[in-house]
Coordinates of C-alpha atoms in Angstrom, one line a residue:
X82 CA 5.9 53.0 9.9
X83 CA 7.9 50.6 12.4
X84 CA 4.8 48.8 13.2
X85 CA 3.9 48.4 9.3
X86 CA 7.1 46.7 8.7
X87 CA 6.7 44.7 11.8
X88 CA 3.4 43.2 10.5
X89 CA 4.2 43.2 6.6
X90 CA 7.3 40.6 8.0
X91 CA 5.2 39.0 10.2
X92 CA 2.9 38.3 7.4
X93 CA 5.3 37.4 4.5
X94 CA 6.8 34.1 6.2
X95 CA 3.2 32.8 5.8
X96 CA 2.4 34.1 2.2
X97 CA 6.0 32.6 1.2
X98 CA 5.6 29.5 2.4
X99 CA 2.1 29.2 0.8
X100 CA 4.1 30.5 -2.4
X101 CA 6.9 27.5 -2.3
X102 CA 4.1 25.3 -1.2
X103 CA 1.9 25.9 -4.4
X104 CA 4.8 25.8 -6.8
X105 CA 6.4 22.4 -5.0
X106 CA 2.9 21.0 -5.0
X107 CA 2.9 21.9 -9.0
X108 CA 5.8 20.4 -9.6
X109 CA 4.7 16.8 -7.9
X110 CA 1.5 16.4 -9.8
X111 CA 2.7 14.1 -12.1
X112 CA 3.5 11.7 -9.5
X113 CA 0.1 10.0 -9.5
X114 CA -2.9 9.7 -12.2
X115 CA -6.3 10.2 -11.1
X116 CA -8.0 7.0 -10.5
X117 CA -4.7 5.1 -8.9
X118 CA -6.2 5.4 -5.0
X119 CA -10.0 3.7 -6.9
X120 CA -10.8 6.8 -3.6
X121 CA -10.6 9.5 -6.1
X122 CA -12.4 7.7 -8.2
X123 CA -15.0 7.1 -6.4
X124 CA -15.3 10.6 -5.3
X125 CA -15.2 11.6 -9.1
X126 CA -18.7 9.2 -9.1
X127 CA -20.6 10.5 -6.4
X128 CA -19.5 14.4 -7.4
X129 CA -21.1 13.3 -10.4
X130 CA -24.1 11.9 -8.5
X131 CA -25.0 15.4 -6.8
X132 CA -24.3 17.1 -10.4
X133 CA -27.8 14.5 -11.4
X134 CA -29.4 15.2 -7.7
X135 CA -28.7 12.1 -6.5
X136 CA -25.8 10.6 -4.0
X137 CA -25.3 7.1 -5.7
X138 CA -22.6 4.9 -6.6
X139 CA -23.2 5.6 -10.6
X140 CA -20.8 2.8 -11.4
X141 CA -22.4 0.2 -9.9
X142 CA -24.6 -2.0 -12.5
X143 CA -27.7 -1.4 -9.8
X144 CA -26.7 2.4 -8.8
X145 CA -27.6 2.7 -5.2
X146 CA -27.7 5.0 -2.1
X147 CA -23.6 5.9 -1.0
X148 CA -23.3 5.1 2.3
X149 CA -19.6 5.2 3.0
X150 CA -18.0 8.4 1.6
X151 CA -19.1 11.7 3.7
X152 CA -20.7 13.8 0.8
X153 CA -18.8 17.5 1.6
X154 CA -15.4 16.4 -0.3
X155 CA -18.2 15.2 -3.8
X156 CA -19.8 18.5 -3.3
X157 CA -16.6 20.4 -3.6
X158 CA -15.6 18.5 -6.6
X159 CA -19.1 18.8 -8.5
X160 CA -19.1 22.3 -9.9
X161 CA -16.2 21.0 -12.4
X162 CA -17.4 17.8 -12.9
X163 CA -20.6 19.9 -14.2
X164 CA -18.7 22.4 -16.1
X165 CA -16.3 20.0 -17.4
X166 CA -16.9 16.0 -16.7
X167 CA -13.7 15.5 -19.2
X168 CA -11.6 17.7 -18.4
X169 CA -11.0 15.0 -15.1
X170 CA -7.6 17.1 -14.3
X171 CA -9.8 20.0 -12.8
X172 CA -11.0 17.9 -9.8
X173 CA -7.4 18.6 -8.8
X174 CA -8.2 22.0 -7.8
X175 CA -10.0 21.9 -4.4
X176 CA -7.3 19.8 -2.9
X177 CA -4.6 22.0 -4.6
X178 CA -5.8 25.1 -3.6
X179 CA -6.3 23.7 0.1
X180 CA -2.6 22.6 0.0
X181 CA -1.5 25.7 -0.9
X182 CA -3.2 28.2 1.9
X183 CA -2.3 25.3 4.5
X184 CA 0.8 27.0 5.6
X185 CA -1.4 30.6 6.7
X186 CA -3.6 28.3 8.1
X187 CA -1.1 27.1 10.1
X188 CA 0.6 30.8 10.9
X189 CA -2.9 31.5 11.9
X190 CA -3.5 28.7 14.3
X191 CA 0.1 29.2 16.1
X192 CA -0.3 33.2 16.6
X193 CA -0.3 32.8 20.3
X194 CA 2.4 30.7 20.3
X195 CA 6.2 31.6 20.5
X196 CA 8.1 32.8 17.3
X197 CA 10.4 29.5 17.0
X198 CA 7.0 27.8 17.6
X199 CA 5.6 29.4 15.1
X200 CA 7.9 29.5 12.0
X201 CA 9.5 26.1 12.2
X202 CA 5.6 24.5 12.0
X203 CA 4.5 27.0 9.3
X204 CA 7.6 26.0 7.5
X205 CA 7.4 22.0 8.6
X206 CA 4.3 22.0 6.8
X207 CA 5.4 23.8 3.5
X208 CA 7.8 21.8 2.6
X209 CA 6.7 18.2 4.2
X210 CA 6.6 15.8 1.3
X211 CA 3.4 14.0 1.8
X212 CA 1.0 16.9 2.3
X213 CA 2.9 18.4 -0.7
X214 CA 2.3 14.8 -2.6
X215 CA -1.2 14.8 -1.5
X216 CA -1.8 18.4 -2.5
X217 CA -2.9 17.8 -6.3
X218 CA -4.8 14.8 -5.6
X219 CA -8.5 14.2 -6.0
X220 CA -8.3 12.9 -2.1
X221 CA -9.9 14.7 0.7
X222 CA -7.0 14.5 2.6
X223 CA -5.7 18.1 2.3
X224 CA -9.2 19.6 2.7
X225 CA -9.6 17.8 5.6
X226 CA -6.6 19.0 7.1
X227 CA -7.2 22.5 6.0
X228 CA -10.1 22.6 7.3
X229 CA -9.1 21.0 10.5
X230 CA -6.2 23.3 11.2
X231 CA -8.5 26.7 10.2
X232 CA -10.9 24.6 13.2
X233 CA -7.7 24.8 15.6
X234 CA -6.9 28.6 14.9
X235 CA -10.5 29.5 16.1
X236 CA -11.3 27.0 18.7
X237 CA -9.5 29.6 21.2
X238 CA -10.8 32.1 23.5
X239 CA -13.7 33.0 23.4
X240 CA -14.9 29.3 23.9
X241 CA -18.3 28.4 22.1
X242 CA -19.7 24.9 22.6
X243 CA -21.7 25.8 19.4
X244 CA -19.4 26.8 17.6
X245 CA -17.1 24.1 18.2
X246 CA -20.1 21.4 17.5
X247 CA -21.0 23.5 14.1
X248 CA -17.1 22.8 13.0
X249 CA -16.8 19.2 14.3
X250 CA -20.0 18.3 12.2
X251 CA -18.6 19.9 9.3
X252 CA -15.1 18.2 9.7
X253 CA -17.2 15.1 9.9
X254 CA -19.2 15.8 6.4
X255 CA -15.3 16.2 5.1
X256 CA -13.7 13.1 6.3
X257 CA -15.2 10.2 8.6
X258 CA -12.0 10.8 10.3
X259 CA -12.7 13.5 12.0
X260 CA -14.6 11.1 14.6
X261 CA -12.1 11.7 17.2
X262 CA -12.1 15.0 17.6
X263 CA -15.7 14.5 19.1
X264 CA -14.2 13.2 22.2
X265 CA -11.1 15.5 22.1
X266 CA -13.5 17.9 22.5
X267 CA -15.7 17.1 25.4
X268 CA -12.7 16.3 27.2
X269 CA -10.6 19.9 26.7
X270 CA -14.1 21.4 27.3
X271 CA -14.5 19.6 30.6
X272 CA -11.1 19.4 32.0
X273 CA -8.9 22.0 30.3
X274 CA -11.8 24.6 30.3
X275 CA -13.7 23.7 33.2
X276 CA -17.2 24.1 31.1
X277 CA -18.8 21.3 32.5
X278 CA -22.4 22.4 30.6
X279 CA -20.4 23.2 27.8
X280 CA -19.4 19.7 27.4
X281 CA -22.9 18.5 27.3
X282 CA -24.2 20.8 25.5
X283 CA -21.5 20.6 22.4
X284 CA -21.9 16.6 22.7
X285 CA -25.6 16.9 22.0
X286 CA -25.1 19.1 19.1
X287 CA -22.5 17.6 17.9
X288 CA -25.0 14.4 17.7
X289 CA -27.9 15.9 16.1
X290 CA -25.7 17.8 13.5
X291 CA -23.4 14.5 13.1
X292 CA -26.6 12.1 13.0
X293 CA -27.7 12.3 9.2
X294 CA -24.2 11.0 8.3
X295 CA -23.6 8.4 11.1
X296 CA -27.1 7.0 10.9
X297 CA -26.3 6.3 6.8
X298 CA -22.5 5.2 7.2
X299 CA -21.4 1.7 6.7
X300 CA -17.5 2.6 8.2
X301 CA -18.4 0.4 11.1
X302 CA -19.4 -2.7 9.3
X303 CA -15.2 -3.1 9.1
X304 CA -14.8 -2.1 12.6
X305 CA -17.5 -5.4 13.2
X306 CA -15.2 -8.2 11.5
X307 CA -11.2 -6.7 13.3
X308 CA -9.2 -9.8 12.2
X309 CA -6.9 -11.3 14.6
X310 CA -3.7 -9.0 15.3
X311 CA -5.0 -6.2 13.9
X312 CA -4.1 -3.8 17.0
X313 CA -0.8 -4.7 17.3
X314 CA 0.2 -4.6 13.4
X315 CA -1.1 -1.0 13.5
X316 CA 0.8 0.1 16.2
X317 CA 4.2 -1.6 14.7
X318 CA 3.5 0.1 11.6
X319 CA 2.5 3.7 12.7
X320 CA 5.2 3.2 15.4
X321 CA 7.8 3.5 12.3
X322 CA 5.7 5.2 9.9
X323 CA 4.3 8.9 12.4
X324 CA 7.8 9.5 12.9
X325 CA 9.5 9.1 9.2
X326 CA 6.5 11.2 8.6
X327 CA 6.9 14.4 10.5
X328 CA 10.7 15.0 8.9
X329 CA 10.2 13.3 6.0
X330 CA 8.4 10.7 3.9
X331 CA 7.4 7.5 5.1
X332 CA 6.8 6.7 1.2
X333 CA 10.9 6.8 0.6
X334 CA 11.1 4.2 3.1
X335 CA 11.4 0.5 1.5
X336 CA 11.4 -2.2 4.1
X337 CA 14.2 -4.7 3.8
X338 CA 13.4 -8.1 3.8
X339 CA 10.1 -7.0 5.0
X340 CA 11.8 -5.4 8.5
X341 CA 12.9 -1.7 8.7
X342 CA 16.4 -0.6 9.0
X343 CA 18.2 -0.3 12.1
X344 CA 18.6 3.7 11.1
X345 CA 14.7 4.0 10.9
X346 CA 14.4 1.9 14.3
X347 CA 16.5 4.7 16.4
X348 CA 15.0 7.1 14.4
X349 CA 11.6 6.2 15.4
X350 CA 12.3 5.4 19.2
X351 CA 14.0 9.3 19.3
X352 CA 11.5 10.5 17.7
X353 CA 8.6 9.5 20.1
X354 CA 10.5 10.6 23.2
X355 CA 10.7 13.8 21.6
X356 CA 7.5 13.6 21.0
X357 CA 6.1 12.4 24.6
X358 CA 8.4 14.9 25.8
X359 CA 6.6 17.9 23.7
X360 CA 2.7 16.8 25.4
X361 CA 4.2 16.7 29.0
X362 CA 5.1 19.9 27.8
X363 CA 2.1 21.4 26.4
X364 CA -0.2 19.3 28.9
X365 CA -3.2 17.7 27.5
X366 CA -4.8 20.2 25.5
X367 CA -7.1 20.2 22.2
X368 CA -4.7 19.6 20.5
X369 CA -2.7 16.9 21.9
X370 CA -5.7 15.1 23.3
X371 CA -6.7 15.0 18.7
X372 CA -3.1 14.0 18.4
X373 CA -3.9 10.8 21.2
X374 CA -7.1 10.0 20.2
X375 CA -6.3 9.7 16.0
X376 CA -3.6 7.8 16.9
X377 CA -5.4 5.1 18.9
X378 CA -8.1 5.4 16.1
X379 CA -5.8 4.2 13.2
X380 CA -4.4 1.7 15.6
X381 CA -8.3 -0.1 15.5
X382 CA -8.8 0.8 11.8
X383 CA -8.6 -2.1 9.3
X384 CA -6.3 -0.3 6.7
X385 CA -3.1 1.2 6.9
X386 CA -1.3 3.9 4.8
X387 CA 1.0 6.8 5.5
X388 CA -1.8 9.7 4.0
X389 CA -4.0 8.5 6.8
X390 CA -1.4 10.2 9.1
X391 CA -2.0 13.7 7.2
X392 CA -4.2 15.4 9.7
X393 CA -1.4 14.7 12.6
X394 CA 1.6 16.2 10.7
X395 CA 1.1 19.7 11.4
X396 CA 0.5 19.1 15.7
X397 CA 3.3 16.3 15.4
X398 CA 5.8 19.1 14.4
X399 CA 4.3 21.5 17.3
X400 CA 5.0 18.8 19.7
X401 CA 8.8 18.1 17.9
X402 CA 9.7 21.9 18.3
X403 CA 8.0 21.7 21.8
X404 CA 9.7 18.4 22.7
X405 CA 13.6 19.1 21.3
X406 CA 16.1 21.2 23.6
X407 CA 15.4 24.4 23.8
X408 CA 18.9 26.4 24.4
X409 CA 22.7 25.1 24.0
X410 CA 24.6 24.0 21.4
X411 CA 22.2 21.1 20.7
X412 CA 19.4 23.3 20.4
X413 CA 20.8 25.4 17.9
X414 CA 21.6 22.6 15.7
X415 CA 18.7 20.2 15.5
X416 CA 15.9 22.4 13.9
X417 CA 18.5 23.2 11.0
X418 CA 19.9 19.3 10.7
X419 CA 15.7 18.1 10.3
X420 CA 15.0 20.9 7.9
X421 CA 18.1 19.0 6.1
X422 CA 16.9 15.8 6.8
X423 CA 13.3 17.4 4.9
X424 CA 14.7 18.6 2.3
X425 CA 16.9 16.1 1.3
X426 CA 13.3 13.8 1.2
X427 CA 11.6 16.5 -0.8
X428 CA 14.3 15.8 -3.6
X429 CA 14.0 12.0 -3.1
X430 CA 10.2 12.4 -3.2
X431 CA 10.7 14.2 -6.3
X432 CA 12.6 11.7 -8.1
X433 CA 10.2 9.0 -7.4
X434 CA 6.9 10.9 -8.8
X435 CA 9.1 11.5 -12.2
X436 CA 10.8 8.1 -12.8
X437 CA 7.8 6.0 -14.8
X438 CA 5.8 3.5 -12.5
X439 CA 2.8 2.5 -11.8
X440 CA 1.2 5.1 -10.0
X441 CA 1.9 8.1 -12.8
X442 CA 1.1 5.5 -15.8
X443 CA -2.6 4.7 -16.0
X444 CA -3.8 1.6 -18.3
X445 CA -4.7 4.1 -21.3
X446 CA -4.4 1.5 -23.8
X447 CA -7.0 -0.7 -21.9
X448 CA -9.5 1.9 -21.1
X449 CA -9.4 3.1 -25.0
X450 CA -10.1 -0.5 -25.9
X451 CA -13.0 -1.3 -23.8
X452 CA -14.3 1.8 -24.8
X453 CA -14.6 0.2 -27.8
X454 CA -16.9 -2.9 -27.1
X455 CA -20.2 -4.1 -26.8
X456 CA -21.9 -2.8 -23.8
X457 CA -21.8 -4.6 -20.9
X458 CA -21.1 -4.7 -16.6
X459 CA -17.4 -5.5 -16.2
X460 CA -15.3 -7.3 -13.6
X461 CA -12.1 -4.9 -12.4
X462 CA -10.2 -3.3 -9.5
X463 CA -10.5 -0.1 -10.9
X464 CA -13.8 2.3 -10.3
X465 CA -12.0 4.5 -12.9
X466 CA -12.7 2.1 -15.7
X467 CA -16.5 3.9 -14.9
X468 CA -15.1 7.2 -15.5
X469 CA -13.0 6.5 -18.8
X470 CA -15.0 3.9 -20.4
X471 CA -18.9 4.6 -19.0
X472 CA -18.8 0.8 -18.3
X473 CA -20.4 0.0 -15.4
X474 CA -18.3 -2.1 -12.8
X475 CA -18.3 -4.8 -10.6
X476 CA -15.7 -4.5 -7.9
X477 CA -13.5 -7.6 -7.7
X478 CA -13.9 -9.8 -4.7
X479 CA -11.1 -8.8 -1.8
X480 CA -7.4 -10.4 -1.9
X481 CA -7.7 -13.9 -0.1
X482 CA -10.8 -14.6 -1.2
X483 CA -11.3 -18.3 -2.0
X484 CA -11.4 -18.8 -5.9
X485 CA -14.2 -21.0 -5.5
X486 CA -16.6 -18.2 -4.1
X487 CA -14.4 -15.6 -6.5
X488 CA -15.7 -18.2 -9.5
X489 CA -19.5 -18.3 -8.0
X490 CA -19.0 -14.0 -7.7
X491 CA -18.0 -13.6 -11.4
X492 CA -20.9 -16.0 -12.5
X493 CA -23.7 -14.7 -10.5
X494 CA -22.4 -11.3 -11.7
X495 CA -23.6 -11.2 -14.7
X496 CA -20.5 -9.2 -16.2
X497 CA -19.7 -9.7 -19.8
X498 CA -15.4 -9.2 -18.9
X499 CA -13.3 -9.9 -16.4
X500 CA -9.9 -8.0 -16.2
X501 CA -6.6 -9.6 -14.5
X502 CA -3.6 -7.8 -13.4
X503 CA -0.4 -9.7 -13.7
X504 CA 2.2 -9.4 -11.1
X505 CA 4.9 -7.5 -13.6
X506 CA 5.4 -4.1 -15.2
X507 CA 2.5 -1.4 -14.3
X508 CA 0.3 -3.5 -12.6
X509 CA 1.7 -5.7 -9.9
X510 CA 0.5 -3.5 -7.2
X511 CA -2.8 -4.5 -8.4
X512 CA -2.4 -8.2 -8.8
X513 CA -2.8 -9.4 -5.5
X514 CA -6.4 -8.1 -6.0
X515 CA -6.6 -10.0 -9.3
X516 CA -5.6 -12.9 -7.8
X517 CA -8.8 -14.3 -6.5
X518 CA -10.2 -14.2 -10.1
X519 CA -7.2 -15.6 -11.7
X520 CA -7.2 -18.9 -9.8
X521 CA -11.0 -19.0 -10.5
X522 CA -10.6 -18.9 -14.0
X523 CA -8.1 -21.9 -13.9
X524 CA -10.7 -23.8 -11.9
X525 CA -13.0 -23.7 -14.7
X526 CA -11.3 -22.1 -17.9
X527 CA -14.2 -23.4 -20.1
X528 CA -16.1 -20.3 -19.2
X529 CA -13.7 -18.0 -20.4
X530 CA -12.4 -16.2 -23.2
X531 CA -9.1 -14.5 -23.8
X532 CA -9.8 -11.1 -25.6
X533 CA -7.3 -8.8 -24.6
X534 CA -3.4 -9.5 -24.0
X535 CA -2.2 -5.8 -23.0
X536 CA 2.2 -6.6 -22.2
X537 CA 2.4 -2.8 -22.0
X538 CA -0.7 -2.3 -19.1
X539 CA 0.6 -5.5 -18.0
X540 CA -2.9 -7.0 -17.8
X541 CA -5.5 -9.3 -19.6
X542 CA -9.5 -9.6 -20.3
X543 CA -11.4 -12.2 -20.3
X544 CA -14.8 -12.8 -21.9
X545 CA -17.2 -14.6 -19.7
X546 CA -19.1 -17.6 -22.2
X547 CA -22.3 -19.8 -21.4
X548 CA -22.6 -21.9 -18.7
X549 CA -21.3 -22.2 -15.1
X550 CA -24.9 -23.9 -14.3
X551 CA -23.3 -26.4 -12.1
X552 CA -21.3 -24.5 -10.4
X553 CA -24.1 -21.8 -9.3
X554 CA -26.0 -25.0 -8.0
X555 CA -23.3 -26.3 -6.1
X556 CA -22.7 -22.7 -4.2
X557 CA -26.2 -22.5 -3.4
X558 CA -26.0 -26.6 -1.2
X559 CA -22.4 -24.7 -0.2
X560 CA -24.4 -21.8 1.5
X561 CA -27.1 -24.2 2.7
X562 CA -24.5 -26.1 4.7
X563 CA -23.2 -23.1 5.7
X564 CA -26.1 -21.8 6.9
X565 CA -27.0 -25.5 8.5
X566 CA -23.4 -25.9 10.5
X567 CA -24.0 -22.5 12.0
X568 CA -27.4 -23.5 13.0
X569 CA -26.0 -26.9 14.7
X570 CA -27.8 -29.1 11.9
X571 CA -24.3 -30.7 11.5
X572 CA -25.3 -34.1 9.0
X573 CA -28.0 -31.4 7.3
X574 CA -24.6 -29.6 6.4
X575 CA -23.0 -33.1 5.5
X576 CA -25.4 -33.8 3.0
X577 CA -25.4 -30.2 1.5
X578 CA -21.6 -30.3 1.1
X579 CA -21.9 -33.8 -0.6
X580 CA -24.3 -32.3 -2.8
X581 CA -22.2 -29.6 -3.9
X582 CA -19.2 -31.7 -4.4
X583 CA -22.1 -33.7 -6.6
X584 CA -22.2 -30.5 -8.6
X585 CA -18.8 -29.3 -8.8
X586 CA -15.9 -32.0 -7.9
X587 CA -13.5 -29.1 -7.9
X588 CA -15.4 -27.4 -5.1
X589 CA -12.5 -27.5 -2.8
X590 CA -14.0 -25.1 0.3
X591 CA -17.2 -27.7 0.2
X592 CA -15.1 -30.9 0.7
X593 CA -12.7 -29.0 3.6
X594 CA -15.8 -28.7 5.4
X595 CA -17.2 -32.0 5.5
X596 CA -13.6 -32.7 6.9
X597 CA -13.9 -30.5 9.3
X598 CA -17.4 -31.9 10.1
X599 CA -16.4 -35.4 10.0
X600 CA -13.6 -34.9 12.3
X601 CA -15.7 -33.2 15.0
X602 CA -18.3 -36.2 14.9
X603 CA -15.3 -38.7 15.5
X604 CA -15.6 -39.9 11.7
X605 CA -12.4 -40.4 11.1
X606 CA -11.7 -42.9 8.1
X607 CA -14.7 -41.5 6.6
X608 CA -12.5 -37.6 6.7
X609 CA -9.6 -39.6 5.7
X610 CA -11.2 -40.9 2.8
X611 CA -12.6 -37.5 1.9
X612 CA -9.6 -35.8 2.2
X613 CA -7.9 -38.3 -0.8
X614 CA -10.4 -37.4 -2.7
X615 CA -9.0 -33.9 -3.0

């Protein structure tokens, strides 16, 4: 009887913090519509893909093979999209239900760890306020993690190469992310294990079961064009961001005057000595050699968010317990003063998903209207315009694109609207996306028609009319002198440029080059007098 109550305790700390887990992640699903990541949407699409046998990008005017997206989250979220394709709210499930057994997943990984160990991460991850934000998303996020932290609990004695391959691979299928776990692998197999053979032999399976996916993917096309300064914003911003992460939420955390606050700088540097502290303490195991080697692969990866520190949270907060004093005064206190410190976010994070903005109000109004008119491919930031509407979509050229090429883009698109987001209200997240086509449309507002003026969505369409002839002509001698110029054919791309200009006066990235050309031939007053022609 003594050892029944033994394990029935043992066992409710887990199922209770899976409990609170569930009914906190409950009560933050309103914080964000479906749709507001254009991820989820896009998952949403290819889960409706398998549902038709295929794995396309459905909302693409030309629907063609997905090569970016692993295909294991879509397949989780296909069943409802069969059952129910309107009924949207369903695809919250997988992620829900993931979120909610995270915290025995956790219990189960630690169970050879020490009791202190043990509760404070189970716990840690309960009630941390972005897993729990992320948990009724349509994000593979929380799967990932799930499924990443059940891979921990087993990777233990007995050690399998196969087995650990099998699980990599499928981690893989979840989330591209799980990339770095390959070499975490090899290296805790050949170092901390001593299995020398079965390093090798879970690196070649791991590449014959990985090699469907990596052959298709297209992640590394943005690893190919790194701009400038890349590494060392990432490591600024994940330097402030893992920290406020792990005891609360980075998301709270409003920069001011674009520089954090001197709390959140001591914070962070505390923090990461606790943190370095807890590896020298644990050594370089699985799990801290994962924690490294994410880490240094966000700090190369072209985009930056807090989610895309999910899958470190859990073996952050091992390393935290494993890294603060142990005994003492001090020890006694600082566990309680960060579940404070977590709690206090929990409320904040709270708050912020029930207060209106623009990530909990999605452009109804819009999407009912174009719902409405004649059929046709449309120009928008939004992949969920597909899902509402049926429209097929063109994906708006990238923030900083010139508006010239933005102009040629929309015309050689073919799309019968164009939608801008103005930088008020619900949408100015998005308008630095729509800017590129705003500043198009001023260079030649003769192609375009107002038709919608939405003050409440904060955004406006545009019908595209006739013409733009000239303008397709002059980007074609544009990408002729392009094309010449980076061949060396330097007064070939003079005379292409001047042709262009011929075509389109306004084409303002056509005469910059034939300043920039002039100017390199020693042409001087002939780049002067180019340039006042601007």
């Amino acid at each position: 009887m003594t050892n029944l109550n033994i394990r029935l305790k043992e066992y409710a700390i887990p199922w209770w913090a899976c409990l609170v887990a569930l009914g906190l992640s409950l009560a933050l699903l309103s914080g964000c519509y479906t749709g507001w990541y254009n991820d989820d949407a896009n998952y949403l699409c290819l889960a409706r893909s398998i549902c038709q046998g295929t794995y396309t990008d459905l909302y693409k005017p030309e629907p063609v093979f997905h090569r970016r997206y692993p295909p294991l989250f879509p397949l989780m979220l296909a069943p409802f999209q069969w059952l129910a394709p309107e009924r949207i709210e369903l695809a919250r499930i997988p992620a829900l239900i993931c979120g909610a057994l995270l915290p025995w997943a956790t219990w189960r990984w630690l169970r050879a760890e020490s009791s202190r160990v043990r509760t404070v991460t189970t716990w840690g991850v309960a009630l941390n306020p972005l897993i729990l934000c992320y948990s009724g998303l349509v994000l593979s996020d929380i799967p990932f993690l799930f499924a990443l932290i059940w891979f921990l609990g087993g990777s233990s004695k007995p050690i399998r190469p196969w087995v650990w391959a099998f699980g990599s691979a499928v981690l893989l299928y979840l989330r591209a992310a799980a990339i770095a776990l390959f070499p975490a692998c090899v290296l805790s197999l050949f170092f901390q294990h001593k299995q020398r053979k079965g390093a090798v032999l879970y690196a070649i399976l791991t590449v014959v079961l990985a090699l469907p996916y990596l052959a298709q993917q297209s992640y590394s096309q943005d690893l190919h064009t790194l701009p400038p300064g890349l590494v060392q914003f990432n490591l600024n911003f994940y330097f402030f961001t893992l920290p406020s992460t792990l005891w609360g939420n980075a998301e709270c955390f409003p920069p001011i005057h674009g520089l954090p606050s001197a709390g959140l700088i001591v914070a962070s540097v505390v923090t990461w000595a606790v943190l370095i502290r807890g590896v020298a303490r644990r050594g370089f195991n699985l799990e801290s050699l994962f924690f490294l080697l994410f880490l240094g692969q966000l700090s190369v990866w072209p985009y930056q968010e807090p989610r895309f520190l999910i899958p470190v949270i859990p073996i952050g907060v091992v390393l935290l317990v494993e890294g603060l004093p142990r005994a003492g005064k001090l020890g006694k206190v600082l566990i309680p003063l960060l579940a404070l410190v977590q709690m206090a976010f929990l409320v904040r994070t709270w708050q912020i998903s029930h207060q209106p903005n623009l990530r909990n109000q999605a452009p109804e109004g819009y999407w009912r209207w174009l719902a409405g008119q004649p059929a046709g491919p449309i120009l928008d930031v939004h992949i969920m315009t597909w899902v509402k509407t049926g429209r097929r979509v063109i994906l708006a050229p990238p923030a900083g694109t010139e508006p010239e090429m933005a102009l040629v883009m929309a015309l050689r698109s073919r799309a019968q609207y164009i939608t801008i987001y103005l930088p008020q209200g619900r949408s100015q997240s998005l308008a630095p996306l729509s800017e590129p086509l705003w500043r198009a449309i001023h260079l030649a507002p003769e192609l375009f028609q107002l038709e919608l003026e939405d003050p409440q969505d904060a955004l406006l369409v545009f019908r595209r009319l006739p013409g733009g002839e000239n303008w397709l002509a002059a980007a074609d001698h544009y990408e002729a002198g392009v094309q010449a110029a980076q061949q060396g054919r330097v007064q070939d791309a003079l005379d292409q440029f001047a042709l262009a200009l011929r075509k389109a006066p306004a084409f303002r990235q056509a005469r910059l080059n034939r300043v920039i050309l002039l100017r390199l031939l020693g042409r001087e007053a002939e780049a002067r007098v180019e340039e006042r022609q601007k």
